[in-house]
mmCIF file of C-alpha atoms and ligand atoms in Angstrom:
data_model
loop_
_atom_site.group_PDB
_atom_site.id
_atom_site.type_symbol
_atom_site.label_atom_id
_atom_site.label_comp_id
_atom_site.label_asym_id
_atom_site.label_seq_id
_atom_site.Cartn_x
_atom_site.Cartn_y
_atom_site.Cartn_z
ATOM 1 C CA MET A 247 -9.622 85.363 -49.502
ATOM 2 C CA THR A 248 -12.312 82.533 -48.820
ATOM 3 C CA ASP A 249 -12.689 80.245 -52.152
ATOM 4 C CA GLN A 250 -16.646 79.444 -51.704
ATOM 5 C CA PRO A 251 -18.653 81.089 -54.547
ATOM 6 C CA ILE A 252 -20.484 84.898 -53.636
ATOM 7 C CA ARG A 253 -23.872 84.455 -52.895
ATOM 8 C CA THR A 254 -24.891 87.068 -50.254
ATOM 9 C CA VAL A 255 -24.122 90.224 -51.883
ATOM 10 C CA ALA A 256 -24.553 93.839 -50.266
ATOM 11 C CA PHE A 257 -25.762 95.990 -52.494
ATOM 12 C CA ILE A 258 -25.636 100.490 -52.201
ATOM 13 C CA GLY A 259 -26.529 103.220 -53.811
ATOM 14 C CA LEU A 260 -30.042 102.518 -55.385
ATOM 15 C CA GLY A 261 -29.952 105.051 -57.990
ATOM 16 C CA LYS A 262 -31.141 105.457 -61.810
ATOM 17 C CA MET A 263 -28.089 102.824 -62.102
ATOM 18 C CA GLY A 264 -28.048 100.700 -58.934
ATOM 19 C CA ARG A 265 -31.521 99.767 -59.009
ATOM 20 C CA PRO A 266 -31.504 97.789 -62.012
ATOM 21 C CA MET A 267 -28.065 96.449 -61.532
ATOM 22 C CA ALA A 268 -29.150 94.974 -57.989
ATOM 23 C CA ALA A 269 -33.078 94.091 -59.638
ATOM 24 C CA ASN A 270 -30.924 91.846 -61.616
ATOM 25 C CA LEU A 271 -28.514 90.259 -58.660
ATOM 26 C CA ALA A 272 -31.818 89.418 -57.563
ATOM 27 C CA LYS A 273 -33.436 87.652 -60.354
ATOM 28 C CA ALA A 274 -30.026 85.838 -60.594
ATOM 29 C CA GLY A 275 -30.388 84.209 -57.302
ATOM 30 C CA PHE A 276 -27.969 86.137 -55.480
ATOM 31 C CA SER A 277 -29.279 87.136 -51.502
ATOM 32 C CA LEU A 278 -29.480 90.533 -52.007
ATOM 33 C CA ARG A 279 -28.900 93.167 -48.578
ATOM 34 C CA VAL A 280 -29.367 96.999 -49.759
ATOM 35 C CA MET A 281 -28.956 100.160 -48.451
ATOM 36 C CA ASP A 282 -29.534 103.847 -49.992
ATOM 37 C CA ARG A 283 -29.299 107.245 -47.949
ATOM 38 C CA SER A 284 -32.810 107.590 -49.447
ATOM 39 C CA ALA A 285 -35.885 106.336 -47.703
ATOM 40 C CA GLU A 286 -37.488 106.660 -51.087
ATOM 41 C CA ALA A 287 -35.200 104.768 -53.304
ATOM 42 C CA VAL A 288 -34.987 102.204 -50.498
ATOM 43 C CA ARG A 289 -39.208 101.931 -51.203
ATOM 44 C CA GLY A 290 -39.012 102.230 -54.758
ATOM 45 C CA PHE A 291 -36.318 98.622 -55.184
ATOM 46 C CA LEU A 292 -38.169 97.020 -52.286
ATOM 47 C CA ALA A 293 -41.430 97.305 -54.806
ATOM 48 C CA VAL A 294 -39.947 95.438 -57.493
ATOM 49 C CA SER A 295 -37.786 93.306 -56.052
ATOM 50 C CA SER A 296 -36.891 91.183 -53.396
ATOM 51 C CA ALA A 297 -33.830 92.167 -50.585
ATOM 52 C CA SER A 298 -33.486 92.843 -47.076
ATOM 53 C CA ALA A 299 -33.013 96.756 -46.646
ATOM 54 C CA PHE A 300 -30.526 98.557 -43.752
ATOM 55 C CA GLU A 301 -30.536 101.537 -42.382
ATOM 56 C CA THR A 302 -26.586 101.730 -42.311
ATOM 57 C CA PRO A 303 -23.413 100.295 -44.605
ATOM 58 C CA ARG A 304 -22.288 98.321 -41.223
ATOM 59 C CA GLU A 305 -25.723 97.117 -41.016
ATOM 60 C CA ALA A 306 -25.739 96.090 -44.996
ATOM 61 C CA ALA A 307 -21.969 94.538 -45.138
ATOM 62 C CA ALA A 308 -22.749 92.399 -41.889
ATOM 63 C CA GLY A 309 -22.957 88.742 -43.409
ATOM 64 C CA SER A 310 -22.141 89.480 -46.817
ATOM 65 C CA GLN A 311 -19.599 87.883 -48.879
ATOM 66 C CA ALA A 312 -19.074 90.654 -51.575
ATOM 67 C CA LEU A 313 -20.490 94.155 -51.596
ATOM 68 C CA ILE A 314 -20.925 96.495 -54.189
ATOM 69 C CA THR A 315 -20.791 100.471 -54.088
ATOM 70 C CA MET A 316 -22.696 102.343 -56.755
ATOM 71 C CA LEU A 317 -23.005 105.839 -55.770
ATOM 72 C CA PRO A 318 -22.207 109.506 -57.525
ATOM 73 C CA THR A 319 -18.562 109.749 -56.442
ATOM 74 C CA GLY A 320 -15.318 108.080 -55.255
ATOM 75 C CA ARG A 321 -15.627 110.125 -52.063
ATOM 76 C CA ASP A 322 -19.339 108.701 -51.418
ATOM 77 C CA VAL A 323 -18.199 105.386 -52.154
ATOM 78 C CA ARG A 324 -15.136 105.989 -49.496
ATOM 79 C CA GLU A 325 -17.488 107.315 -46.792
ATOM 80 C CA VAL A 326 -19.574 104.742 -47.350
ATOM 81 C CA LEU A 327 -16.682 102.214 -46.790
ATOM 82 C CA LEU A 328 -14.767 103.886 -44.558
ATOM 83 C CA GLY A 329 -16.577 106.138 -42.578
ATOM 84 C CA ARG A 330 -16.548 109.399 -41.943
ATOM 85 C CA GLY A 331 -13.384 108.977 -39.497
ATOM 86 C CA PRO A 332 -11.917 106.136 -38.293
ATOM 87 C CA ASP A 333 -14.334 105.107 -34.977
ATOM 88 C CA ASP A 334 -17.637 105.972 -37.516
ATOM 89 C CA PRO A 335 -19.827 102.920 -36.490
ATOM 90 C CA ALA A 336 -21.796 102.568 -39.165
ATOM 91 C CA ALA A 337 -18.697 102.237 -42.028
ATOM 92 C CA ALA A 338 -19.067 99.540 -44.074
ATOM 93 C CA ARG A 339 -15.673 97.920 -43.186
ATOM 94 C CA LYS A 340 -16.817 97.399 -39.388
ATOM 95 C CA GLY A 341 -19.175 95.149 -40.860
ATOM 96 C CA LEU A 342 -17.103 92.519 -43.081
ATOM 97 C CA ARG A 343 -15.258 90.045 -42.708
ATOM 98 C CA PRO A 344 -11.576 89.230 -43.811
ATOM 99 C CA GLY A 345 -12.094 87.420 -46.818
ATOM 100 C CA SER A 346 -14.465 89.657 -48.757
ATOM 101 C CA LEU A 347 -14.345 91.478 -51.352
ATOM 102 C CA VAL A 348 -15.608 94.906 -52.375
ATOM 103 C CA ILE A 349 -16.286 96.247 -55.653
ATOM 104 C CA ASP A 350 -16.948 99.529 -56.447
ATOM 105 C CA MET A 351 -18.694 99.638 -59.535
ATOM 106 C CA SER A 352 -19.195 103.419 -59.408
ATOM 107 C CA SER A 353 -17.581 105.979 -62.151
ATOM 108 C CA SER A 354 -14.844 107.121 -59.284
ATOM 109 C CA ALA A 355 -11.743 108.644 -58.939
ATOM 110 C CA PRO A 356 -8.450 105.700 -59.722
ATOM 111 C CA LEU A 357 -6.040 107.106 -57.204
ATOM 112 C CA LEU A 358 -8.189 107.749 -54.563
ATOM 113 C CA THR A 359 -9.429 104.242 -55.481
ATOM 114 C CA ARG A 360 -6.372 102.546 -54.966
ATOM 115 C CA ASP A 361 -6.278 104.740 -51.730
ATOM 116 C CA THR A 362 -9.667 103.198 -50.289
ATOM 117 C CA GLY A 363 -8.533 99.631 -51.198
ATOM 118 C CA GLN A 364 -5.311 99.892 -49.243
ATOM 119 C CA HIS A 365 -7.266 100.801 -46.494
ATOM 120 C CA LEU A 366 -9.705 97.565 -46.610
ATOM 121 C CA ALA A 367 -6.176 95.664 -47.481
ATOM 122 C CA THR A 368 -5.044 96.314 -43.900
ATOM 123 C CA GLY A 369 -8.746 94.623 -42.327
ATOM 124 C CA GLY A 370 -7.920 91.512 -45.395
ATOM 125 C CA ILE A 371 -10.992 92.764 -47.738
ATOM 126 C CA ALA A 372 -10.313 93.312 -51.194
ATOM 127 C CA MET A 373 -11.371 95.273 -53.634
ATOM 128 C CA LEU A 374 -11.902 95.913 -57.402
ATOM 129 C CA ASP A 375 -12.441 98.942 -59.206
ATOM 130 C CA ALA A 376 -15.566 97.722 -61.475
ATOM 131 C CA PRO A 377 -17.361 100.647 -63.555
ATOM 132 C CA VAL A 378 -19.322 100.472 -66.567
ATOM 133 C CA SER A 379 -20.537 101.681 -69.431
ATOM 134 C CA GLY A 380 -24.213 101.260 -71.108
ATOM 135 C CA GLY A 381 -26.462 103.756 -69.201
ATOM 136 C CA VAL A 382 -29.631 102.600 -67.516
ATOM 137 C CA PRO A 383 -30.702 100.732 -70.454
ATOM 138 C CA ARG A 384 -28.226 98.459 -70.635
ATOM 139 C CA ALA A 385 -28.357 98.110 -66.912
ATOM 140 C CA ARG A 386 -31.573 96.813 -67.222
ATOM 141 C CA ASP A 387 -30.955 94.312 -69.960
ATOM 142 C CA GLY A 388 -27.949 93.259 -67.740
ATOM 143 C CA THR A 389 -25.669 93.952 -70.616
ATOM 144 C CA LEU A 390 -23.963 96.559 -69.403
ATOM 145 C CA ALA A 391 -19.877 97.128 -70.380
ATOM 146 C CA ILE A 392 -17.158 96.184 -67.373
ATOM 147 C CA MET A 393 -14.218 97.441 -67.123
ATOM 148 C CA VAL A 394 -12.436 95.714 -64.096
ATOM 149 C CA GLY A 395 -9.653 96.358 -62.452
ATOM 150 C CA GLY A 396 -7.737 94.654 -58.967
ATOM 151 C CA GLU A 397 -6.119 91.335 -58.236
ATOM 152 C CA TRP A 398 -6.433 88.650 -61.002
ATOM 153 C CA SER A 399 -8.034 86.287 -57.962
ATOM 154 C CA ALA A 400 -10.035 88.356 -56.599
ATOM 155 C CA ILE A 401 -11.764 89.150 -60.242
ATOM 156 C CA GLU A 402 -12.339 86.069 -61.180
ATOM 157 C CA ARG A 403 -14.751 85.230 -57.824
ATOM 158 C CA ALA A 404 -16.309 88.105 -58.740
ATOM 159 C CA ARG A 405 -17.012 86.774 -62.014
ATOM 160 C CA PRO A 406 -20.404 85.630 -61.315
ATOM 161 C CA VAL A 407 -21.390 88.579 -59.486
ATOM 162 C CA LEU A 408 -20.357 90.645 -62.787
ATOM 163 C CA ALA A 409 -21.740 88.201 -65.102
ATOM 164 C CA ALA A 410 -25.471 89.178 -64.205
ATOM 165 C CA LEU A 411 -24.597 92.525 -64.817
ATOM 166 C CA GLY A 412 -22.922 92.819 -67.925
ATOM 167 C CA SER A 413 -22.429 90.732 -70.951
ATOM 168 C CA LYS A 414 -18.841 92.805 -71.700
ATOM 169 C CA ILE A 415 -16.292 91.782 -69.157
ATOM 170 C CA PHE A 416 -12.959 93.454 -69.759
ATOM 171 C CA VAL A 417 -9.844 92.937 -66.902
ATOM 172 C CA ILE A 418 -7.698 96.038 -67.698
ATOM 173 C CA GLY A 419 -5.517 96.058 -64.932
ATOM 174 C CA PRO A 420 -4.474 96.878 -61.225
ATOM 175 C CA LEU A 421 -7.091 98.175 -58.707
ATOM 176 C CA GLY A 422 -7.647 101.704 -59.862
ATOM 177 C CA SER A 423 -7.153 101.208 -64.043
ATOM 178 C CA GLY A 424 -10.783 100.555 -64.245
ATOM 179 C CA HIS A 425 -11.555 103.761 -63.317
ATOM 180 C CA ALA A 426 -9.057 105.573 -65.273
ATOM 181 C CA MET A 427 -10.248 103.709 -68.617
ATOM 182 C CA LYS A 428 -14.258 104.572 -67.690
ATOM 183 C CA ALA A 429 -12.907 108.176 -67.348
ATOM 184 C CA LEU A 430 -11.281 108.198 -70.470
ATOM 185 C CA ASN A 431 -13.870 106.717 -72.379
ATOM 186 C CA ASN A 432 -16.756 109.723 -70.374
ATOM 187 C CA TYR A 433 -14.262 111.981 -71.892
ATOM 188 C CA VAL A 434 -14.202 110.384 -75.823
ATOM 189 C CA SER A 435 -18.252 110.174 -74.989
ATOM 190 C CA ALA A 436 -18.664 113.915 -73.605
ATOM 191 C CA ALA A 437 -15.899 115.527 -76.161
ATOM 192 C CA GLY A 438 -18.331 113.707 -79.585
ATOM 193 C CA LEU A 439 -21.097 114.720 -77.847
ATOM 194 C CA VAL A 440 -20.566 118.322 -77.618
ATOM 195 C CA ALA A 441 -19.222 118.608 -81.328
ATOM 196 C CA ALA A 442 -22.306 116.341 -82.675
ATOM 197 C CA ALA A 443 -24.394 119.288 -80.729
ATOM 198 C CA GLU A 444 -22.418 122.176 -82.127
ATOM 199 C CA ALA A 445 -23.046 120.574 -85.404
ATOM 200 C CA LEU A 446 -26.420 120.584 -85.484
ATOM 201 C CA LEU A 447 -26.513 124.271 -84.326
ATOM 202 C CA ILE A 448 -24.149 125.696 -86.633
ATOM 203 C CA GLY A 449 -26.308 123.102 -89.540
ATOM 204 C CA GLN A 450 -29.510 124.837 -88.279
ATOM 205 C CA ARG A 451 -28.897 128.393 -88.458
ATOM 206 C CA PHE A 452 -27.597 127.297 -92.203
ATOM 207 C CA GLY A 453 -30.862 125.897 -92.853
ATOM 208 C CA LEU A 454 -30.347 122.488 -92.468
ATOM 209 C CA ASP A 455 -32.834 119.846 -91.230
ATOM 210 C CA PRO A 456 -31.653 118.529 -87.898
ATOM 211 C CA ALA A 457 -33.245 114.592 -88.023
ATOM 212 C CA ILE A 458 -31.897 114.409 -91.944
ATOM 213 C CA MET A 459 -28.083 116.394 -90.199
ATOM 214 C CA THR A 460 -28.608 113.263 -88.070
ATOM 215 C CA ASP A 461 -29.271 110.718 -90.719
ATOM 216 C CA VAL A 462 -26.640 111.615 -92.583
ATOM 217 C CA LEU A 463 -23.587 111.878 -89.395
ATOM 218 C CA ASN A 464 -25.245 108.199 -88.534
ATOM 219 C CA ALA A 465 -24.185 106.699 -92.572
ATOM 220 C CA SER A 466 -21.116 108.649 -92.467
ATOM 221 C CA THR A 467 -17.729 109.172 -90.494
ATOM 222 C CA GLY A 468 -19.074 111.663 -87.928
ATOM 223 C CA ARG A 469 -21.109 109.098 -86.520
ATOM 224 C CA ASN A 470 -20.528 108.830 -82.607
ATOM 225 C CA ASN A 471 -22.886 106.958 -79.627
ATOM 226 C CA SER A 472 -24.846 110.261 -79.335
ATOM 227 C CA THR A 473 -25.675 110.746 -82.899
ATOM 228 C CA GLU A 474 -26.746 107.329 -82.625
ATOM 229 C CA ASN A 475 -27.991 107.078 -79.549
ATOM 230 C CA LYS A 476 -28.505 110.961 -78.374
ATOM 231 C CA LEU A 477 -29.377 112.980 -81.073
ATOM 232 C CA LYS A 478 -32.922 112.245 -81.782
ATOM 233 C CA GLN A 479 -33.872 110.140 -79.105
ATOM 234 C CA HIS A 480 -33.012 113.031 -76.039
ATOM 235 C CA ILE A 481 -32.368 115.975 -78.299
ATOM 236 C CA LEU A 482 -34.762 116.438 -81.270
ATOM 237 C CA SER A 483 -37.266 114.695 -79.320
ATOM 238 C CA GLY A 484 -37.268 117.166 -76.299
ATOM 239 C CA ALA A 485 -37.290 114.104 -73.814
ATOM 240 C CA PHE A 486 -33.822 115.009 -72.737
ATOM 241 C CA ALA A 487 -34.544 111.912 -70.055
ATOM 242 C CA SER A 488 -31.180 109.839 -70.665
ATOM 243 C CA GLY A 489 -30.981 109.228 -67.236
ATOM 244 C CA PHE A 490 -27.017 110.455 -67.042
ATOM 245 C CA SER A 491 -26.644 114.013 -65.333
ATOM 246 C CA VAL A 492 -24.909 116.656 -66.830
ATOM 247 C CA ASP A 493 -23.156 116.935 -62.702
ATOM 248 C CA LEU A 494 -21.733 113.238 -63.114
ATOM 249 C CA MET A 495 -20.454 113.713 -66.507
ATOM 250 C CA THR A 496 -18.831 116.866 -65.203
ATOM 251 C CA LYS A 497 -17.277 115.017 -62.466
ATOM 252 C CA ASP A 498 -16.053 111.978 -64.936
ATOM 253 C CA LEU A 499 -14.425 114.555 -67.309
ATOM 254 C CA SER A 500 -12.379 116.075 -64.201
ATOM 255 C CA THR A 501 -11.692 112.790 -62.982
ATOM 256 C CA ALA A 502 -9.527 112.520 -67.166
ATOM 257 C CA VAL A 503 -8.341 115.683 -66.509
ATOM 258 C CA GLU A 504 -6.293 115.316 -63.174
ATOM 259 C CA LEU A 505 -5.307 111.974 -64.439
ATOM 260 C CA ALA A 506 -3.597 113.782 -67.684
ATOM 261 C CA LYS A 507 -2.476 116.440 -64.400
ATOM 262 C CA ASP A 508 -0.899 114.235 -62.239
ATOM 263 C CA LEU A 509 0.510 112.216 -65.001
ATOM 264 C CA GLY A 510 2.014 115.523 -67.110
ATOM 265 C CA VAL A 511 0.309 114.764 -70.309
ATOM 266 C CA PRO A 512 -0.703 117.839 -72.561
ATOM 267 C CA MET A 513 -4.347 117.435 -73.139
ATOM 268 C CA PRO A 514 -5.111 120.568 -75.598
ATOM 269 C CA LEU A 515 -8.540 118.967 -75.813
ATOM 270 C CA ALA A 516 -10.056 117.657 -72.458
ATOM 271 C CA GLU A 517 -9.257 120.524 -70.486
ATOM 272 C CA PRO A 518 -11.139 123.304 -72.681
ATOM 273 C CA CYS A 519 -13.866 120.854 -72.571
ATOM 274 C CA ALA A 520 -13.841 119.717 -68.873
ATOM 275 C CA HIS A 521 -14.381 123.307 -68.714
ATOM 276 C CA LEU A 522 -17.760 123.685 -71.064
ATOM 277 C CA TRP A 523 -18.706 120.632 -68.874
ATOM 278 C CA GLN A 524 -18.128 122.442 -65.417
ATOM 279 C CA ALA A 525 -19.987 125.556 -66.919
ATOM 280 C CA ALA A 526 -22.947 124.017 -68.117
ATOM 281 C CA SER A 527 -23.298 121.945 -64.944
ATOM 282 C CA ALA A 528 -23.186 125.222 -63.122
ATOM 283 C CA GLN A 529 -25.775 126.721 -65.407
ATOM 284 C CA LEU A 530 -27.948 124.218 -65.514
ATOM 285 C CA GLY A 531 -27.842 122.630 -62.060
ATOM 286 C CA PRO A 532 -27.348 118.715 -60.305
ATOM 287 C CA GLY A 533 -29.446 116.640 -61.768
ATOM 288 C CA VAL A 534 -30.359 117.622 -64.791
ATOM 289 C CA ASP A 535 -29.915 115.399 -67.674
ATOM 290 C CA HIS A 536 -26.838 115.585 -69.465
ATOM 291 C CA THR A 537 -28.147 116.085 -72.637
ATOM 292 C CA GLU A 538 -29.523 119.863 -71.897
ATOM 293 C CA ILE A 539 -26.043 120.314 -72.914
ATOM 294 C CA TYR A 540 -27.422 121.041 -76.217
ATOM 295 C CA ARG A 541 -29.730 123.806 -74.333
ATOM 296 C CA PHE A 542 -26.668 125.449 -73.008
ATOM 297 C CA LEU A 543 -24.660 125.647 -76.371
ATOM 298 C CA GLU A 544 -27.960 126.635 -77.915
ATOM 299 C CA HIS A 545 -28.195 129.533 -75.509
ATOM 300 C CA LEU A 546 -24.399 130.694 -75.465
ATOM 301 C CA LYS A 547 -23.735 134.505 -76.752
ATOM 302 C CA GLU A 548 -21.929 134.689 -80.051
ATOM 303 C CA SER A 549 -18.158 135.667 -79.054
HETATM 304 P P1 NAD B 820 -27.723 108.186 -58.875
HETATM 305 O O1 NAD B 820 -27.208 109.465 -58.490
HETATM 306 O O2 NAD B 820 -29.475 108.362 -59.594
HETATM 307 O O3 NAD B 820 -27.532 106.813 -57.648
HETATM 308 C C1 NAD B 820 -26.891 107.564 -56.909
HETATM 309 C C2 NAD B 820 -27.451 106.757 -55.356
HETATM 310 O O4 NAD B 820 -26.674 106.910 -54.436
HETATM 311 C C3 NAD B 820 -28.964 107.630 -55.049
HETATM 312 O O5 NAD B 820 -30.051 106.724 -55.025
HETATM 313 C C4 NAD B 820 -27.928 108.247 -53.649
HETATM 314 O O6 NAD B 820 -29.561 108.253 -52.866
HETATM 315 C C5 NAD B 820 -27.354 107.087 -53.014
HETATM 316 N N1 NAD B 820 -26.339 107.637 -52.505
HETATM 317 C C6 NAD B 820 -25.402 109.119 -52.369
HETATM 318 N N2 NAD B 820 -24.475 109.207 -51.636
HETATM 319 C C7 NAD B 820 -24.919 107.958 -50.570
HETATM 320 C C8 NAD B 820 -24.612 107.465 -49.388
HETATM 321 N N3 NAD B 820 -23.733 108.179 -48.908
HETATM 322 N N4 NAD B 820 -24.632 106.545 -48.485
HETATM 323 C C9 NAD B 820 -25.842 105.708 -48.961
HETATM 324 N N5 NAD B 820 -26.903 105.899 -50.598
HETATM 325 C C10 NAD B 820 -25.997 106.834 -51.122
HETATM 326 O O7 NAD B 820 -26.920 108.093 -59.755
HETATM 327 P P2 NAD B 820 -26.152 107.148 -61.059
HETATM 328 O O8 NAD B 820 -26.732 107.697 -62.353
HETATM 329 O O9 NAD B 820 -27.329 106.162 -60.510
HETATM 330 O O10 NAD B 820 -25.089 106.967 -60.772
HETATM 331 C C11 NAD B 820 -24.273 106.090 -60.297
HETATM 332 C C12 NAD B 820 -22.344 105.882 -60.480
HETATM 333 O O11 NAD B 820 -22.439 104.851 -62.105
HETATM 334 C C13 NAD B 820 -22.179 107.326 -60.966
HETATM 335 O O12 NAD B 820 -20.594 107.290 -60.468
HETATM 336 C C14 NAD B 820 -21.947 107.965 -62.109
HETATM 337 O O13 NAD B 820 -21.220 108.351 -62.668
HETATM 338 C C15 NAD B 820 -22.377 106.235 -62.832
HETATM 339 N N6 NAD B 820 -22.348 105.964 -63.869
HETATM 340 C C16 NAD B 820 -23.992 106.196 -64.412
HETATM 341 C C17 NAD B 820 -24.530 106.123 -65.362
HETATM 342 C C18 NAD B 820 -26.232 106.118 -65.851
HETATM 343 O O14 NAD B 820 -26.704 106.394 -67.101
HETATM 344 N N7 NAD B 820 -26.632 107.184 -65.481
HETATM 345 C C19 NAD B 820 -23.595 105.006 -66.467
HETATM 346 C C20 NAD B 820 -22.716 104.839 -65.877
HETATM 347 C C21 NAD B 820 -22.093 104.651 -65.209
#
């Protein structure tokens, strides 16, 4: 790996999270090379930030010292980095030089990440997993929590890039550790949201005011991120616009459950929780905000 500081960053995936994150890199003075398969996402980004845009991952990667992926799943990340087949000319790795660094900031599956990292390593390219938490508001503010996995030297090299995106950088362990941590975080978050939503539905049937219930939860031991940041803001208001979709949350729960299965750890709560989110995701449809799990629960039939 070269010791030169990173100045030129390729950024692939300008969605709800990637767009504000890439904008913060531009603001911090990095020279940006962006790519997204959605022309609309690229246009939207270029309207507010300065960057060079490219048609393929390979073109975006060429000339960059670091490449960031912010894509829906680890499978998307793998396709962008390694291509659809070994000879795919559009693959990012064909544009990356030995000594360059790939940072996957998506919430991907840890074992898939390790395998992708091994493929990149054969070309002298280091990989970090650096998934984030905090959602769109903290992506905008550059105050994300970032959980990083990978080799120490690569992490140190990536620090100035990560510092432009987040305010808390946790070094978790070897490659894949960040993705394992992120899936487990989102399991806890998803379970907390379901518990809070169920409590509101039961309380209302009893005649309790859901706004007062939320105030009580937030002053009591039932408080969690969802009671603080989702119940009033996105559920009781009817906005349902947190910026995180139900299908992405469901993917994270599947990742957590697969990890537990691989490791042989019993999961009496995680598995039914994942099934509930799968059912909600199937009914609500892709792209729908994850806070709409409340509407799904509201319409469940009594058994
Ligand atoms: P999104 O669906 O809004 O954006 C994904 C972007 O990737 C889209 O612009 C899409 O066009 C692009 N894309 C998909 N496949 C591509 C490909 N093969 N080549 C090029 N571009 C491609 O998703 P998001 O909400 O920004 O989430 C991105 C990642 O971050 C996910 O892994 C998600 O789980 C994670 N995450 C999201 C949030 C959130 O609040 N939205 C918070 C933390 C982590």
